[in-house]
CSV table of C-alpha atoms in Angstrom, one decimal:
chain,number,residue,atom,x,y,z
A,1,TYR,CA,-13.7,55.1,-15.2
A,2,LEU,CA,-9.6,53.7,-14.9
A,3,ALA,CA,-11.0,53.8,-11.0
A,4,ILE,CA,-13.7,51.3,-11.1
A,5,GLU,CA,-11.6,49.4,-14.3
A,6,ARG,CA,-8.4,49.3,-11.6
A,7,GLU,CA,-10.8,47.4,-9.0
A,8,ARG,CA,-12.0,45.3,-11.3
A,9,HIS,CA,-8.5,44.1,-12.6
A,10,GLU,CA,-6.7,44.1,-8.9
A,11,ALA,CA,-9.9,41.7,-8.5
A,12,ASN,CA,-9.4,39.5,-11.3
A,13,ARG,CA,-5.6,39.8,-10.0
A,14,GLN,CA,-6.3,37.9,-7.0
A,15,GLN,CA,-8.5,35.4,-8.0
A,16,ARG,CA,-6.1,34.4,-10.1
A,17,ILE,CA,-3.4,34.7,-7.3
A,18,GLU,CA,-5.6,32.4,-5.3
A,19,GLU,CA,-6.2,30.0,-8.3
A,20,LYS,CA,-2.8,30.1,-8.3
A,21,THR,CA,-2.2,28.8,-4.5
A,22,ILE,CA,-4.6,25.9,-4.9
A,23,PHE,CA,-3.2,25.1,-7.7
A,24,ASP,CA,0.4,25.1,-6.5
A,25,GLU,CA,-0.7,22.8,-3.5
A,26,LEU,CA,-2.5,20.4,-5.8
A,27,ARG,CA,0.9,19.9,-7.5
A,28,LEU,CA,1.9,18.9,-4.7
A,29,ALA,CA,-0.8,16.6,-3.4
A,30,PHE,CA,-0.7,14.4,-6.6
A,31,GLY,CA,3.2,14.3,-7.2
A,32,LYS,CA,5.7,11.7,-6.3
A,33,LYS,CA,5.8,13.3,-3.1
A,34,GLY,CA,2.1,13.6,-2.0
A,35,ILE,CA,-1.1,11.1,-2.1
A,36,GLN,CA,1.3,8.2,-4.3
A,37,ALA,CA,4.7,8.1,-1.9
A,38,MET,CA,1.7,8.0,0.9
A,39,ILE,CA,-0.6,5.5,-0.2
A,40,ILE,CA,3.3,3.5,-1.2
A,41,GLU,CA,4.6,4.4,2.3
A,42,ALA,CA,1.8,2.5,3.5
A,43,ALA,CA,1.6,-0.6,1.7
A,44,ILE,CA,5.3,-1.2,1.3
A,45,PRO,CA,4.7,-2.3,5.4
A,46,GLU,CA,2.3,-4.7,4.1
A,47,ILE,CA,4.1,-6.1,1.1
A,48,GLU,CA,7.2,-7.0,3.2
A,49,VAL,CA,4.9,-8.8,5.6
A,50,GLU,CA,3.4,-11.5,3.5
A,51,ALA,CA,6.2,-11.9,1.2
A,52,ASN,CA,8.4,-12.4,4.2
A,53,ARG,CA,6.0,-14.9,5.2
A,54,LEU,CA,6.1,-17.1,2.0
A,55,LEU,CA,9.7,-16.0,1.8
A,56,GLY,CA,10.5,-17.4,5.1
A,57,ARG,CA,8.1,-20.6,3.9
A,58,MET,CA,9.8,-21.4,1.3
A,59,THR,CA,13.2,-21.1,2.7
A,60,ASN,CA,12.6,-22.6,5.9
A,61,ASN,CA,13.2,-18.9,7.3
A,62,GLN,CA,17.2,-18.4,6.3
A,63,MET,CA,15.8,-15.1,4.3
A,64,HIS,CA,13.9,-12.3,3.9
A,65,VAL,CA,13.3,-8.7,2.6
A,66,ARG,CA,13.1,-5.5,3.7
A,67,PHE,CA,12.1,-2.5,0.6
A,68,GLU,CA,13.5,1.1,2.1
A,69,THR,CA,12.6,4.0,0.6
A,70,GLN,CA,14.7,6.7,1.4
A,71,ARG,CA,18.4,6.6,1.0
A,72,GLU,CA,21.0,9.5,1.9
A,73,THR,CA,22.9,10.9,-1.0
A,74,LEU,CA,27.5,11.1,-0.8
A,75,LYS,CA,26.0,14.9,-0.2
A,76,GLY,CA,24.2,14.3,2.7
A,77,ASP,CA,20.2,14.1,1.0
A,78,THR,CA,17.7,12.3,1.1
A,79,VAL,CA,15.8,11.2,-2.1
A,80,GLU,CA,13.3,8.7,-2.7
A,81,THR,CA,14.0,5.6,-3.7
A,82,LEU,CA,12.6,1.5,-3.4
A,83,ASP,CA,15.2,-0.5,-3.0
A,84,ILE,CA,14.5,-3.8,-2.1
A,85,ASN,CA,17.6,-5.4,0.7
A,86,ILE,CA,18.0,-9.3,0.7
A,87,ALA,CA,18.9,-10.8,3.4
A,88,ASP,CA,20.3,-14.3,3.9
A,89,GLU,CA,22.2,-17.0,6.7
A,90,LEU,CA,25.1,-15.1,5.0
A,91,GLY,CA,24.3,-11.6,5.6
A,92,THR,CA,22.6,-8.4,3.0
A,93,ARG,CA,24.0,-8.9,-0.6
A,94,PRO,CA,22.6,-7.4,-3.3
A,95,TYR,CA,20.2,-8.6,-5.3
A,96,GLU,CA,22.3,-9.8,-8.2
A,97,LEU,CA,24.7,-12.0,-6.4
A,98,PHE,CA,21.2,-14.4,-5.6
A,99,SER,CA,21.6,-18.0,-7.5
A,100,GLY,CA,18.4,-18.2,-9.8
A,101,GLY,CA,16.9,-20.1,-8.0
A,102,GLU,CA,17.5,-17.7,-4.8
A,103,ALA,CA,15.9,-14.6,-6.6
A,104,PHE,CA,13.1,-16.6,-7.9
A,105,ARG,CA,12.0,-17.2,-4.5
A,106,VAL,CA,12.4,-14.1,-3.7
A,107,ASN,CA,10.0,-12.5,-6.5
A,108,PHE,CA,7.6,-15.2,-6.2
A,109,ALA,CA,7.3,-14.0,-2.3
A,110,ILE,CA,6.8,-10.1,-3.1
A,111,ARG,CA,4.8,-10.3,-6.4
A,112,ILE,CA,2.0,-13.2,-4.6
A,113,ALA,CA,2.0,-10.2,-1.7
A,114,LEU,CA,1.5,-7.9,-4.3
A,115,SER,CA,-1.2,-9.1,-5.7
A,116,ARG,CA,-3.0,-9.4,-2.5
A,117,LEU,CA,-2.6,-5.9,-1.3
A,118,LEU,CA,-4.0,-5.2,-4.4
A,119,ALA,CA,-7.0,-7.8,-4.5
A,120,ARG,CA,-8.0,-6.8,-0.7
A,121,ARG,CA,-7.8,-3.2,-1.7
A,122,ALA,CA,-10.0,-4.0,-4.4
A,123,GLY,CA,-11.9,-5.8,-2.3
A,124,ALA,CA,-11.8,-9.0,-5.0
A,125,GLN,CA,-10.4,-12.6,-4.7
A,126,LEU,CA,-7.5,-13.5,-6.5
A,127,GLN,CA,-8.9,-15.6,-9.4
A,128,LEU,CA,-6.2,-17.3,-11.2
A,129,LEU,CA,-2.1,-17.3,-10.8
A,130,VAL,CA,0.2,-18.8,-13.7
A,131,ILE,CA,3.4,-19.5,-12.5
A,132,ASP,CA,5.4,-20.5,-15.9
A,133,GLU,CA,8.9,-22.9,-15.8
A,134,GLY,CA,10.2,-21.7,-12.6
A,135,PHE,CA,10.8,-25.0,-11.4
A,136,GLY,CA,14.4,-25.1,-13.5
A,137,THR,CA,15.8,-22.6,-11.0
A,138,GLN,CA,15.4,-24.8,-8.2
A,139,ASP,CA,17.5,-27.7,-6.6
A,140,THR,CA,15.5,-30.3,-4.9
A,141,GLU,CA,14.2,-28.8,-2.0
A,142,GLY,CA,13.8,-25.4,-3.7
A,143,ARG,CA,11.3,-27.0,-5.5
A,144,GLU,CA,9.9,-28.8,-2.3
A,145,ARG,CA,9.0,-25.6,-0.7
A,146,LEU,CA,7.9,-23.5,-3.4
A,147,VAL,CA,5.5,-26.3,-3.7
A,148,GLU,CA,3.8,-25.9,0.0
A,149,ALA,CA,4.4,-22.5,-1.2
A,150,ILE,CA,1.9,-22.6,-4.1
A,151,ASN,CA,-0.3,-25.2,-2.2
A,152,SER,CA,0.3,-22.9,1.0
A,153,ILE,CA,-1.3,-20.1,-1.4
A,154,GLN,CA,-3.9,-22.2,-2.8
A,155,ASP,CA,-6.9,-21.5,-1.2
A,156,ASP,CA,-6.3,-17.7,-2.3
A,157,PHE,CA,-7.0,-18.5,-5.6
A,158,ALA,CA,-9.9,-20.0,-8.2
A,159,ARG,CA,-6.8,-21.6,-10.3
A,160,ILE,CA,-3.3,-22.0,-10.3
A,161,LEU,CA,-1.5,-23.4,-13.1
A,162,VAL,CA,1.6,-24.3,-13.3
A,163,ILE,CA,4.0,-24.7,-16.3
A,164,THR,CA,6.5,-27.3,-16.0
A,165,HIS,CA,8.7,-29.9,-18.2
A,166,ILE,CA,9.9,-31.4,-14.8
A,167,GLU,CA,9.0,-35.3,-14.6
A,168,GLU,CA,9.4,-35.4,-11.0
A,169,LEU,CA,7.0,-32.7,-10.2
A,170,LYS,CA,3.7,-33.9,-12.8
A,171,ASP,CA,2.7,-35.9,-10.1
A,172,ALA,CA,2.9,-32.9,-7.1
A,173,PHE,CA,-0.5,-31.5,-8.1
A,174,PRO,CA,-3.7,-33.0,-8.1
A,175,VAL,CA,-5.0,-32.1,-11.7
A,176,ARG,CA,-2.3,-32.2,-14.4
A,177,VAL,CA,-3.3,-30.5,-18.1
A,178,GLU,CA,-0.6,-32.0,-20.5
A,179,VAL,CA,0.7,-30.9,-23.8
A,180,THR,CA,2.2,-33.3,-26.3
A,181,LYS,CA,3.1,-32.1,-30.2
A,182,THR,CA,1.8,-34.5,-32.8
A,183,ALA,CA,2.2,-33.9,-36.8
A,184,LEU,CA,-1.5,-32.9,-36.2
A,185,GLY,CA,-0.6,-29.8,-34.0
A,186,SER,CA,-0.3,-29.8,-30.0
A,187,GLN,CA,-2.8,-32.2,-28.4
A,188,PHE,CA,-4.1,-32.1,-24.5
A,189,ARG,CA,-5.1,-34.4,-22.1
A,190,LEU,CA,-6.9,-34.0,-18.1
A,191,THR,CA,-5.5,-36.2,-15.9
């Protein structure tokens, strides 16, 4: 009887060892260095190309971004990271050293690139883009280039809403919704 019981326990133990091996493999596959890292590694070049295409259009090819997903530590080890390197005619600098207008253009290009990637992967069309007050950080040339960039991507969206208080931009887009504060509340007019 003890021999049979021992065999049953040994078989049970072997089954648990096999299950643990499978779970360890699943843990690695679904961990941060597994499938998600593979997806990110595959998406990064596409996002970078699209962001640089838009950024080039907005900056007369003066700025570009590069994504780095690995960095060497002081000890010489390699760690996973997501560093966004931005370069212009002065060279590569940290994000914090770019002006508000420059940072806005970089952010805009990366957001549109991400949106396009996600929409393509979902098999969907981008429906709505809302840009809220991004023009105030731009000089006149930056505003013109941003308007050009928006117009160049308009076919990718069913609607683009640009919210601005800058008078010179009111005629930059074909249809406007003007909102006016009154004593009775806000009123809008479609022009």
